[in-house]
XYZ file of C-alpha atoms in Angstrom:
756
model
C 160.676 20.040 30.792
C 157.364 21.315 31.973
C 154.228 19.211 31.440
C 152.189 20.368 28.436
C 148.701 21.576 28.928
C 145.770 20.243 26.960
C 145.336 22.051 23.655
C 148.862 23.543 23.715
C 152.174 22.482 22.236
C 155.335 23.728 23.808
C 158.325 24.165 21.515
C 161.623 25.093 23.075
C 163.808 27.596 21.154
C 167.333 28.652 21.786
C 168.928 32.097 20.931
C 172.342 33.629 21.434
C 173.652 37.161 21.428
C 174.086 38.777 18.076
C 177.751 39.325 18.699
C 178.418 35.725 19.347
C 176.410 34.727 16.357
C 178.162 37.070 14.063
C 181.627 36.093 15.215
C 180.846 32.420 14.894
C 182.143 31.763 18.347
C 180.421 29.826 21.014
C 179.434 31.664 24.127
C 182.048 31.702 26.779
C 181.767 29.104 29.520
C 180.854 30.305 32.938
C 183.381 29.667 35.672
C 182.749 26.597 37.887
C 180.716 27.287 40.968
C 182.027 26.569 44.372
C 180.470 23.747 46.504
C 178.028 26.169 48.103
C 176.939 27.345 44.731
C 176.452 23.691 43.673
C 174.178 23.091 46.635
C 172.184 26.166 45.759
C 171.892 24.986 42.178
C 170.654 21.623 43.421
C 168.029 23.351 45.509
C 166.943 25.365 42.527
C 166.664 22.267 40.333
C 164.460 20.609 42.963
C 162.298 23.680 43.071
C 162.090 23.661 39.311
C 161.038 20.028 39.357
C 158.399 20.858 41.920
C 157.072 23.635 39.736
C 157.045 21.287 36.771
C 154.554 19.035 38.582
C 152.193 21.963 39.070
C 149.586 22.654 36.344
C 151.018 24.681 33.538
C 149.699 28.173 33.167
C 149.879 30.613 30.319
C 152.817 32.953 30.654
C 153.452 35.861 28.274
C 156.494 35.432 26.089
C 159.563 37.348 27.127
C 161.459 39.657 24.867
C 164.666 38.308 23.456
C 167.781 39.232 25.381
C 170.031 41.902 24.015
C 173.030 40.871 22.069
C 175.310 42.598 24.442
C 174.318 40.343 27.297
C 176.044 37.380 25.644
C 173.694 34.915 27.222
C 171.703 32.114 25.737
C 168.052 32.382 26.654
C 165.288 29.785 26.734
C 161.925 30.711 25.298
C 158.681 28.773 25.234
C 156.466 28.978 22.285
C 152.959 27.974 23.108
C 150.726 27.200 20.161
C 147.112 26.356 20.330
C 146.134 22.931 18.853
C 142.530 22.316 18.167
C 141.283 18.875 19.380
C 137.930 17.247 19.728
C 136.452 16.756 23.147
C 136.534 12.943 22.781
C 140.314 12.860 22.473
C 140.810 12.161 26.194
C 138.349 9.239 26.244
C 139.894 7.638 23.138
C 143.359 7.834 24.624
C 142.148 6.159 27.875
C 140.531 3.251 26.002
C 143.675 2.601 24.015
C 145.738 2.582 27.155
C 143.313 0.110 28.842
C 143.337 -2.153 25.800
C 147.105 -2.182 25.699
C 147.152 -3.015 29.451
C 144.684 -5.918 29.084
C 146.611 -7.411 26.186
C 149.768 -7.088 28.202
C 148.250 -9.049 31.096
C 147.147 -11.818 28.715
C 150.571 -11.965 27.134
C 152.309 -12.204 30.472
C 149.855 -14.942 31.565
C 150.395 -16.971 28.403
C 154.142 -16.635 28.716
C 153.910 -17.828 32.367
C 151.716 -20.782 31.498
C 154.023 -21.856 28.683
C 157.059 -21.465 30.880
C 155.716 -23.458 33.807
C 154.250 -26.057 31.475
C 157.680 -26.643 30.026
C 159.143 -26.810 33.527
C 156.449 -29.247 34.691
C 156.930 -31.397 31.592
C 160.649 -31.596 32.229
C 160.025 -32.592 35.850
C 157.433 -35.226 34.900
C 159.641 -36.679 32.176
C 162.576 -36.779 34.565
C 160.400 -38.451 37.207
C 159.090 -41.046 34.768
C 162.604 -41.714 33.542
C 163.708 -42.210 37.132
C 160.823 -44.604 37.855
C 161.477 -46.542 34.672
C 165.155 -46.757 35.509
C 164.434 -47.936 39.042
C 161.888 -50.522 37.884
C 164.263 -51.664 35.158
C 166.978 -52.180 37.767
C 164.673 -54.587 39.628
C 164.309 -56.808 36.553
C 166.883 -59.445 35.565
C 169.485 -58.334 33.006
C 167.887 -57.917 29.587
C 170.316 -60.481 28.185
C 168.546 -63.089 30.318
C 165.061 -62.183 29.120
C 163.555 -65.114 27.277
C 160.121 -66.578 26.792
C 159.530 -69.318 29.392
C 158.902 -72.797 28.106
C 155.331 -74.002 28.152
C 154.826 -76.010 31.384
C 154.025 -79.676 31.010
C 150.367 -80.586 30.810
C 148.915 -83.412 32.897
C 145.931 -85.117 31.305
C 144.041 -87.114 33.936
C 141.741 -89.805 32.565
C 139.380 -92.387 34.032
C 139.753 -96.164 33.951
C 138.089 -96.279 30.522
C 140.222 -93.445 29.100
C 137.697 -90.615 29.347
C 138.995 -87.211 30.374
C 138.500 -86.206 33.993
C 140.428 -82.953 33.721
C 143.672 -81.383 32.609
C 145.834 -80.142 35.399
C 149.028 -78.086 35.286
C 150.145 -74.459 35.179
C 149.124 -74.443 31.518
C 146.630 -76.941 30.194
C 145.074 -77.962 26.943
C 146.818 -78.338 23.619
C 148.896 -75.504 22.192
C 147.171 -74.340 19.016
C 148.528 -72.087 16.302
C 146.393 -69.249 14.962
C 145.902 -71.230 11.765
C 144.360 -74.089 13.753
C 141.832 -71.804 15.441
C 138.738 -70.458 13.684
C 139.487 -66.870 12.605
C 136.677 -65.446 14.710
C 138.203 -66.724 17.971
C 141.250 -64.377 18.028
C 139.109 -61.668 16.432
C 136.623 -61.891 19.309
C 139.442 -61.441 21.809
C 140.874 -58.434 19.955
C 137.448 -56.830 19.529
C 136.566 -56.858 23.214
C 139.986 -56.579 24.850
C 142.327 -54.549 22.624
C 140.809 -53.142 19.431
C 144.027 -51.318 18.478
C 146.208 -54.381 19.050
C 147.486 -54.384 15.476
C 148.609 -50.745 15.650
C 150.077 -49.939 19.072
C 153.607 -50.646 20.302
C 152.715 -52.578 23.448
C 150.892 -49.803 25.283
C 147.835 -47.957 23.992
C 147.785 -44.245 24.947
C 144.285 -43.805 23.518
C 143.041 -46.734 25.505
C 144.662 -45.367 28.656
C 142.969 -42.004 28.192
C 139.624 -43.680 27.535
C 139.988 -45.887 30.611
C 140.928 -42.879 32.741
C 137.866 -40.971 31.527
C 135.553 -43.913 32.164
C 136.963 -44.519 35.633
C 136.829 -40.823 36.511
C 133.234 -40.586 35.319
C 132.193 -43.651 37.297
C 134.123 -42.655 40.408
C 135.741 -46.071 40.569
C 137.794 -48.450 38.435
C 135.442 -49.865 35.812
C 137.826 -50.241 32.877
C 141.452 -51.216 32.522
C 143.921 -49.815 30.069
C 146.194 -52.843 29.677
C 146.809 -54.178 26.197
C 146.981 -57.858 25.282
C 150.760 -57.506 25.194
C 150.812 -56.118 28.732
C 148.573 -58.938 29.938
C 150.866 -61.490 28.315
C 153.922 -59.886 29.919
C 152.225 -60.120 33.300
C 151.253 -63.763 32.774
C 154.688 -64.808 31.560
C 157.084 -62.897 33.776
C 155.431 -61.176 36.729
C 153.562 -62.025 39.900
C 149.903 -61.078 40.485
C 151.025 -58.282 42.831
C 149.156 -55.005 42.224
C 151.654 -52.157 42.600
C 152.886 -49.181 40.607
C 156.353 -50.712 40.305
C 154.915 -53.909 38.843
C 152.886 -51.836 36.369
C 156.016 -50.056 35.165
C 157.781 -53.407 34.771
C 154.769 -54.675 32.833
C 155.077 -51.762 30.396
C 158.823 -52.349 29.963
C 158.318 -56.033 29.239
C 155.396 -55.313 26.907
C 157.574 -53.021 24.787
C 160.294 -55.700 24.787
C 157.794 -58.333 23.622
C 156.629 -56.057 20.828
C 160.239 -55.584 19.734
C 161.036 -59.307 19.936
C 157.913 -60.942 18.491
C 155.457 -60.350 15.716
C 151.844 -59.450 16.456
C 150.675 -62.946 15.486
C 153.234 -64.574 17.766
C 152.133 -62.394 20.688
C 148.465 -63.171 20.037
C 149.123 -66.911 19.739
C 151.087 -66.971 22.997
C 148.360 -65.029 24.756
C 145.542 -67.318 23.609
C 147.442 -70.424 24.732
C 148.466 -69.083 28.159
C 145.596 -66.906 29.410
C 143.546 -68.114 32.402
C 139.859 -68.568 31.591
C 138.488 -69.884 34.869
C 137.552 -73.319 36.255
C 141.212 -74.348 36.251
C 141.494 -73.870 32.465
C 144.567 -72.156 31.000
C 144.397 -71.403 27.293
C 141.493 -71.377 24.868
C 141.745 -75.084 24.059
C 141.484 -76.145 27.706
C 138.641 -73.672 28.262
C 136.744 -74.952 25.231
C 137.046 -78.518 26.503
C 136.100 -77.451 30.017
C 133.006 -75.420 29.116
C 131.849 -76.979 25.837
C 133.391 -80.447 25.773
C 135.234 -79.820 22.505
C 138.526 -78.519 21.157
C 138.946 -74.818 20.448
C 139.292 -75.831 16.789
C 135.581 -76.667 16.737
C 133.903 -73.841 18.689
C 131.144 -71.825 17.042
C 131.098 -68.030 16.775
C 128.817 -67.759 19.800
C 131.069 -70.104 21.809
C 134.153 -68.125 20.772
C 132.441 -64.934 21.988
C 131.657 -66.684 25.289
C 135.323 -67.621 25.719
C 136.376 -64.032 24.973
C 133.805 -62.802 27.478
C 135.560 -64.774 30.239
C 138.670 -62.580 30.010
C 137.075 -59.733 31.972
C 136.137 -61.884 34.994
C 136.333 -65.690 34.575
C 134.268 -66.571 37.637
C 131.603 -63.882 37.109
C 130.981 -64.719 33.448
C 131.319 -68.503 33.651
C 128.678 -70.183 31.458
C 128.395 -72.875 34.137
C 128.111 -70.739 37.263
C 126.325 -67.749 35.686
C 124.731 -68.631 32.319
C 122.737 -65.390 32.092
C 125.714 -63.152 32.809
C 127.848 -65.120 30.356
C 125.228 -64.708 27.634
C 124.933 -60.950 28.160
C 128.694 -60.482 28.060
C 129.005 -62.692 24.956
C 126.471 -60.521 23.142
C 128.617 -57.467 23.914
C 131.553 -59.286 22.333
C 129.502 -60.104 19.219
C 128.357 -56.475 18.960
C 131.975 -55.290 19.217
C 133.016 -57.711 16.471
C 130.232 -56.425 14.238
C 131.090 -52.783 14.950
C 134.730 -53.346 13.999
C 133.844 -55.193 10.807
C 134.923 -58.706 11.761
C 131.475 -60.222 11.121
C 128.470 -59.349 8.975
C 124.969 -58.419 10.093
C 123.707 -61.916 9.380
C 126.564 -63.622 11.261
C 126.019 -61.369 14.268
C 122.275 -62.045 14.274
C 122.756 -65.820 14.075
C 125.391 -65.838 16.825
C 123.212 -63.788 19.177
C 120.287 -66.160 18.646
C 122.346 -69.310 19.310
C 121.801 -70.948 22.705
C 125.013 -71.664 24.601
C 124.994 -74.998 26.417
C 127.927 -75.476 28.736
C 128.828 -78.989 29.820
C 129.064 -79.707 33.504
C 132.352 -80.903 34.964
C 132.654 -84.520 36.027
C 130.032 -85.112 38.736
C 129.453 -81.390 39.156
C 133.095 -80.542 39.792
C 133.944 -83.400 42.144
C 136.400 -84.734 39.579
C 138.708 -81.905 40.580
C 139.045 -83.449 44.043
C 140.431 -86.503 42.252
C 142.746 -84.309 40.183
C 144.095 -82.590 43.298
C 144.895 -85.954 44.879
C 146.595 -87.144 41.692
C 148.732 -83.994 41.460
C 149.793 -84.360 45.096
C 151.132 -87.863 44.375
C 152.564 -87.296 40.906
C 156.030 -85.957 41.895
C 156.717 -89.048 44.009
C 156.165 -91.240 40.936
C 157.890 -89.341 38.102
C 159.609 -86.340 39.700
C 159.646 -82.995 37.902
C 157.852 -83.009 34.570
C 159.387 -81.631 31.387
C 156.901 -83.138 28.954
C 153.153 -83.644 28.687
C 151.904 -86.787 30.432
C 148.716 -88.812 30.666
C 147.742 -90.212 34.068
C 145.473 -93.243 33.858
C 143.425 -93.611 37.037
C 141.138 -96.222 38.549
C 138.203 -93.784 38.681
C 134.879 -94.988 37.281
C 133.135 -91.849 35.999
C 129.696 -93.393 36.396
C 130.372 -94.186 40.057
C 131.925 -90.752 40.544
C 128.753 -89.128 39.312
C 126.549 -91.441 41.412
C 128.563 -90.697 44.553
C 128.332 -86.927 44.028
C 124.612 -87.198 43.368
C 123.969 -89.337 46.463
C 125.973 -87.019 48.736
C 124.398 -83.811 47.471
C 120.880 -85.239 47.527
C 121.232 -86.232 51.170
C 122.589 -82.812 52.083
C 119.764 -81.123 50.196
C 117.072 -83.251 51.829
C 118.406 -83.797 55.353
C 121.345 -81.433 55.790
C 119.471 -78.532 57.343
C 117.266 -80.728 59.521
C 120.275 -82.693 60.796
C 122.533 -79.657 61.114
C 125.221 -80.912 58.722
C 126.824 -78.772 56.030
C 129.553 -81.004 54.586
C 130.181 -84.561 53.575
C 132.758 -86.825 51.970
C 132.579 -90.126 50.122
C 135.033 -92.789 48.950
C 134.320 -95.974 47.027
C 136.936 -98.578 46.114
C 137.063 -102.148 44.981
C 138.292 -104.787 47.482
C 141.838 -104.423 46.117
C 141.971 -100.741 47.130
C 141.545 -99.191 43.678
C 139.529 -96.005 44.246
C 136.471 -95.826 41.991
C 134.885 -92.617 43.291
C 136.080 -89.819 45.540
C 134.071 -86.815 46.727
C 136.010 -84.388 48.894
C 133.174 -82.023 49.744
C 129.833 -80.571 48.848
C 131.027 -78.077 46.221
C 134.575 -77.834 44.882
C 134.000 -74.304 43.588
C 133.259 -73.105 47.124
C 135.784 -75.228 48.993
C 138.767 -77.088 47.557
C 139.622 -78.794 50.858
C 139.524 -82.560 50.331
C 137.708 -83.968 53.353
C 137.992 -87.526 52.085
C 141.801 -87.425 52.050
C 142.943 -84.687 54.411
C 140.277 -84.227 57.107
C 141.117 -85.951 60.402
C 137.986 -86.635 62.454
C 136.982 -88.947 65.285
C 135.505 -92.158 63.800
C 133.445 -93.044 66.858
C 132.033 -96.572 66.878
C 133.156 -97.229 63.299
C 136.562 -97.903 64.898
C 135.179 -100.795 66.997
C 135.829 -103.551 64.401
C 139.543 -103.187 65.190
C 138.760 -103.742 68.880
C 136.711 -106.850 68.136
C 139.293 -108.235 65.697
C 141.939 -107.846 68.393
C 139.629 -109.716 70.800
C 139.083 -112.538 68.293
C 142.806 -112.822 67.675
C 143.241 -112.977 71.440
C 141.048 -116.115 71.594
C 137.501 -114.834 71.882
C 134.661 -115.746 69.523
C 131.438 -114.052 68.418
C 129.520 -116.038 71.053
C 131.787 -114.921 73.895
C 129.689 -113.240 76.553
C 130.423 -110.006 78.333
C 128.262 -108.039 80.757
C 126.802 -104.794 79.480
C 126.870 -102.719 82.627
C 128.378 -99.480 83.915
C 132.168 -99.832 84.160
C 135.067 -97.698 85.322
C 138.503 -98.107 83.730
C 141.193 -96.028 85.392
C 138.524 -93.469 86.276
C 137.054 -93.440 82.772
C 133.356 -94.364 82.724
C 132.025 -95.003 79.225
C 128.282 -94.961 78.610
C 126.072 -96.475 75.922
C 124.429 -94.363 73.265
C 120.972 -95.161 74.721
C 122.231 -95.009 78.335
C 120.619 -98.435 78.820
C 122.386 -101.632 79.833
C 121.409 -105.123 78.623
C 123.355 -107.348 80.985
C 124.973 -110.484 79.523
C 125.405 -110.223 75.750
C 127.473 -111.979 73.127
C 130.198 -110.133 71.263
C 128.114 -110.351 68.088
C 125.191 -108.687 69.837
C 127.431 -106.084 71.469
C 128.954 -105.083 68.104
C 125.586 -105.122 66.348
C 124.107 -102.899 69.050
C 127.346 -100.843 69.319
C 127.545 -101.169 73.103
C 130.276 -98.882 74.396
C 130.766 -100.638 77.714
C 131.554 -103.992 76.101
C 133.967 -102.427 73.601
C 135.753 -100.649 76.459
C 136.009 -103.931 78.395
C 137.476 -105.758 75.390
C 140.057 -103.017 74.762
C 141.062 -103.162 78.422
C 141.397 -106.957 78.233
C 143.565 -107.139 75.109
C 145.313 -103.836 75.768
C 144.953 -100.504 73.933
C 148.327 -100.999 72.260
C 147.140 -104.214 70.662
C 144.040 -102.447 69.322
C 146.222 -99.679 67.832
C 148.511 -102.300 66.299
C 145.576 -104.023 64.583
C 144.377 -100.710 63.132
C 147.853 -99.828 61.870
C 148.252 -103.277 60.351
C 145.085 -102.747 58.307
C 146.215 -99.375 56.985
C 145.397 -96.655 59.533
C 148.506 -94.456 59.478
C 147.270 -91.488 61.526
C 148.697 -91.244 65.070
C 146.665 -93.333 67.516
C 146.651 -92.756 71.266
C 146.881 -96.157 72.941
C 144.586 -95.238 75.834
C 141.396 -96.984 77.015
C 139.245 -94.532 75.059
C 140.666 -95.866 71.794
C 137.881 -98.447 72.049
C 135.353 -95.727 71.182
C 137.289 -94.184 68.302
C 138.591 -91.042 69.964
C 141.795 -90.822 67.876
C 141.341 -88.826 64.694
C 141.661 -90.615 61.354
C 140.779 -89.990 57.697
C 137.957 -91.440 55.651
C 140.474 -92.875 53.175
C 142.270 -94.801 55.923
C 139.075 -96.230 57.383
C 137.646 -97.296 54.030
C 140.930 -98.936 53.015
C 141.111 -100.820 56.334
C 137.588 -102.236 55.874
C 138.594 -103.458 52.392
C 140.610 -106.204 54.082
C 137.352 -107.690 55.411
C 135.838 -107.565 51.923
C 138.736 -109.301 50.150
C 139.352 -112.137 52.634
C 142.067 -110.599 54.800
C 144.540 -109.041 52.319
C 145.964 -105.670 53.262
C 145.414 -102.920 50.714
C 147.019 -99.613 49.879
C 144.278 -97.296 48.575
C 145.396 -95.992 45.202
C 144.075 -94.008 42.265
C 147.011 -93.964 39.795
C 147.343 -97.049 37.609
C 149.756 -95.838 34.944
C 151.623 -92.716 33.829
C 152.802 -92.289 30.246
C 153.976 -89.509 28.004
C 151.711 -88.167 25.287
C 153.907 -90.135 22.887
C 153.164 -93.435 24.646
C 156.312 -93.962 26.737
C 155.365 -95.589 30.065
C 156.880 -93.741 33.023
C 155.126 -95.684 35.795
C 152.803 -98.654 36.020
C 151.291 -100.093 39.184
C 152.392 -103.619 39.982
C 151.778 -105.954 42.885
C 148.695 -106.510 44.995
C 149.514 -104.800 48.292
C 151.209 -105.737 51.568
C 149.811 -109.275 51.650
C 147.642 -111.129 54.140
C 146.816 -109.132 57.232
C 143.953 -111.204 58.751
C 143.574 -114.940 59.078
C 140.623 -116.153 56.942
C 139.098 -117.743 60.049
C 138.826 -114.342 61.744
C 137.688 -112.755 58.494
C 134.693 -115.088 58.462
C 133.884 -114.169 62.073
C 134.208 -110.445 61.466
C 132.087 -110.594 58.322
C 129.363 -112.496 60.177
C 129.400 -109.934 63.005
C 129.489 -106.880 60.720
C 126.778 -108.358 58.510
C 124.603 -108.632 61.612
C 125.072 -104.867 62.143
C 123.237 -104.263 58.842
C 120.678 -107.046 59.244
C 119.596 -106.383 62.830
C 121.696 -103.568 64.209
C 122.401 -99.873 63.862
C 123.213 -100.069 60.147
C 120.031 -101.669 58.820
C 119.259 -98.600 56.655
C 122.221 -99.649 54.504
C 120.691 -103.011 53.548
C 120.674 -103.958 49.857
C 118.134 -106.538 48.649
C 119.882 -109.592 47.243
C 123.343 -108.610 48.501
C 125.299 -109.582 51.582
C 126.180 -106.264 53.199
C 128.453 -105.713 56.180
C 129.502 -102.480 57.830
C 129.690 -100.339 60.916
C 128.115 -97.071 61.976
C 130.015 -94.423 63.900
C 129.064 -91.293 65.808
C 131.553 -89.108 67.649
C 130.981 -87.213 70.877
C 128.161 -84.637 70.840
C 127.150 -85.858 67.368
C 129.987 -83.917 65.733
C 130.769 -86.635 63.174
C 128.603 -89.301 61.557
C 130.189 -92.251 59.710
C 129.231 -95.393 57.902
C 131.831 -97.747 56.424
C 130.283 -100.676 54.579
C 131.112 -103.258 51.956
C 129.872 -106.039 49.737
C 131.910 -108.698 47.972
C 132.309 -106.293 45.017
C 132.655 -102.778 46.459
C 133.698 -100.951 49.622
C 132.507 -97.435 50.471
C 132.848 -94.953 53.310
C 130.725 -91.899 54.093
C 131.264 -89.018 56.505
C 128.995 -86.106 57.423
C 129.601 -83.172 59.756
C 130.682 -79.530 59.838
C 134.082 -78.045 59.046
C 134.105 -76.118 62.327
C 133.271 -79.282 64.332
C 129.988 -77.773 65.407
C 127.669 -80.455 66.864
C 124.994 -81.664 64.496
C 121.312 -82.195 65.310
C 121.742 -85.854 66.258
C 123.176 -86.914 62.934
C 124.451 -90.449 63.588
C 125.988 -93.217 61.543
C 122.635 -94.988 61.319
C 120.800 -92.156 59.543
C 122.323 -89.770 56.965
C 125.556 -91.744 56.237
C 123.788 -95.106 55.987
C 121.084 -93.607 53.757
C 123.714 -92.071 51.458
C 125.717 -95.291 51.333
C 122.630 -97.318 50.382
C 121.597 -94.739 47.777
C 124.974 -94.976 46.076
C 125.406 -98.742 46.324
C 121.960 -99.604 45.003
C 122.703 -97.589 41.837
C 126.372 -98.592 41.491
C 125.602 -102.339 41.802
C 122.412 -102.250 39.776
C 122.426 -105.035 37.226
C 125.516 -106.734 38.682
C 125.610 -110.311 39.915
C 125.753 -110.408 43.763
C 129.139 -111.396 45.166
C 129.121 -113.203 48.561
C 131.283 -112.038 51.416
C 134.363 -114.139 52.229
C 133.879 -116.799 54.895
C 130.938 -119.010 55.923
C 130.789 -118.567 59.662
C 127.391 -119.043 61.380
C 126.344 -118.127 64.881
C 124.805 -121.243 66.500
C 122.841 -122.129 69.618
C 124.637 -124.921 71.528
C 121.273 -126.269 72.699
C 120.133 -126.603 69.081
C 123.174 -127.524 66.978
C 121.134 -127.830 63.818
C 119.663 -124.361 63.825
C 120.477 -120.714 64.238
C 119.514 -118.727 67.302
C 116.737 -116.171 67.314
C 117.702 -112.506 66.959
C 119.253 -111.291 70.152
C 118.607 -107.564 69.831
C 116.400 -105.605 67.451
C 117.493 -102.001 66.968
C 115.388 -99.043 65.772
C 116.333 -96.660 62.975
C 118.276 -94.325 65.277
C 119.835 -96.983 67.491
C 116.957 -97.308 69.943
C 116.490 -100.791 71.475
C 113.111 -102.223 70.427
C 113.221 -105.848 71.679
C 115.648 -108.078 73.578
C 115.394 -111.851 73.240
C 116.332 -113.803 76.417
C 118.699 -116.284 74.752
C 121.872 -114.261 75.091
C 124.435 -116.874 76.023
C 126.030 -119.713 74.160
C 129.288 -121.197 72.985
C 130.682 -121.773 69.547
C 130.314 -125.024 67.670
C 133.772 -125.124 66.120
C 134.727 -126.893 62.916
C 137.304 -129.637 63.347
C 140.080 -127.415 62.083
C 139.229 -124.482 64.303
C 141.833 -123.069 66.646
C 141.215 -123.587 70.377
C 140.371 -120.517 72.392
C 142.998 -119.098 74.697
C 142.232 -119.224 78.431
C 140.461 -116.159 79.733
C 142.704 -113.695 81.560
C 142.084 -112.493 85.071
C 140.589 -109.118 85.860
C 143.861 -107.283 86.491
C 145.511 -108.792 83.425
C 142.502 -107.770 81.373
C 142.610 -104.280 82.858
C 146.319 -103.519 82.657
C 147.565 -105.987 80.032
C 150.316 -108.581 80.276
């Protein structure tokens, strides 16, 4: 049908011939056209369609066909319709509006469709991840809360706590035993919707995501207390997406298996709060010296503040940071209605005073040593135990103070960064042990595990072997340059004194004489003497053993010197006296006094006289104690890498080492300066007020030309080992008591050099 023109309405009308109308018959059908006629008709229809596209024009109406023609005719009736001029514009706006709304509709339908598709994909992906992570966990039938590990309570000789040590420490407290504000502080700062979520907190996750996105880095976590407990109980510290999914699974399982109070109680008794403290009770004892039952509101807030970063907010290491974080906890408690305005104000104004660990943390070196030995005494633990040690807390504190003071005053000038200290009684019971300068920075125990060259502090074993071979303190050797199998030892001062007695050679720490003695008795015999007295580290039986070139530990050396202090009895250094359960059942108790006699009392007297001369007139005179007989030996390794002093009185034995962990040479730190000063500083305080105890033996060095008197000093040594004066009388022979053993004949040169 032709397109209508604006302002016109076309109405088609049909008419038939009058004859057909009157008869009531339909017009006769025209015969079918042949194929050619069909093609022509098709051409005409195309032409008609073409004309229909052209603008319509007004054509006069045709007259109706006559009735006789019998044809149906088509007539157009064109009627004029009056319209306003704005009709076209209105129609266009409506069309545009309908098109715009259509675009929006299609867009919304597309967004909804693809959102549904994306949701299905995400849900399927999450389900797959959950299923995969679930498959990595043990069967759910085997899921069970692990038993609380046994706690080891380590106490001093007088029963005072040194530290608790185990995977979980401190007493297990119920929520009823804790002050109400302690769990409330934890909930307020860590998981404010703890009572309402099902193990995971979607709101918290969204908040954490927003905070992290805003900061451009991870500043807030979204884990709930239940998730943290699941991680602590069942999972490793590994940070991975798979572990996070497993954490969520286990958190939901915990929520389904336990009540909220049970979850909170488990969390508070298992969470790590820094400084080796697991659980709020252990942390309260560690930081405040009291049980968690007795902490104040401000102290409870400080404990809760540790959860974010135990080392960063430690009230010991960072008091200011701990205080600021605790005030945030108090503010959160007030905001959530746990405390009143007045309680919050009082808590914020309270000063938090953390207690220092035993001797500034050095007690943890003791605890590490105890834990290393514990399995060999009682095996695997399935109950809480108390380990009673020989440690004297006063001496422990004095030793730590003496070591750190020396490092603070002389460490930089002498080029030393580390030190170690051991004190024990003559029976080998360790009274103080310092494994390093600062446990928090380095847990390596240099007193027990560091193997270093002892230098001249090893020489007493050489001289004891010489005495047992028939020599005496007055035996003379020539201090001169020597060569032993191509090895040419030199003295510290690079000076040679000529003929000297053994006492003078040991007092002055002459390397050439020590090397000669070791060659005479044989390096193997020297190593055997050291092993007999308790040195268990491998020793190379070579000529250089005379100068302490084999590496040993401070514990071994101090224990070996204890035999001189107790009259010749071998000792096994020990720190554990008794182990019992918390109920009182004794699992182990030390018995016996050691391996027995290792040195004849006659040689003990000689060695004590010689080593006492080291402190009176030799390289160790800075270790002298007024009113006490003191004996000991200095030691300095090659290139001043290690500085030692091992000394003793009749009541106490102590060993000191200084150096650097990387074996870097020091600035001439020697046994006669920083170690001797530290030893004297400790001993003068530790023995203050005690009655002096004489050293075993009464041997005296005598001049054969004057049997009734003692000889003059042979050598006077300066503070750093420098020779100040040499007295001519350097020879002599011993005036033996009637019961003394005769000396063995002196061996020839080759026998002295190569042994028997």
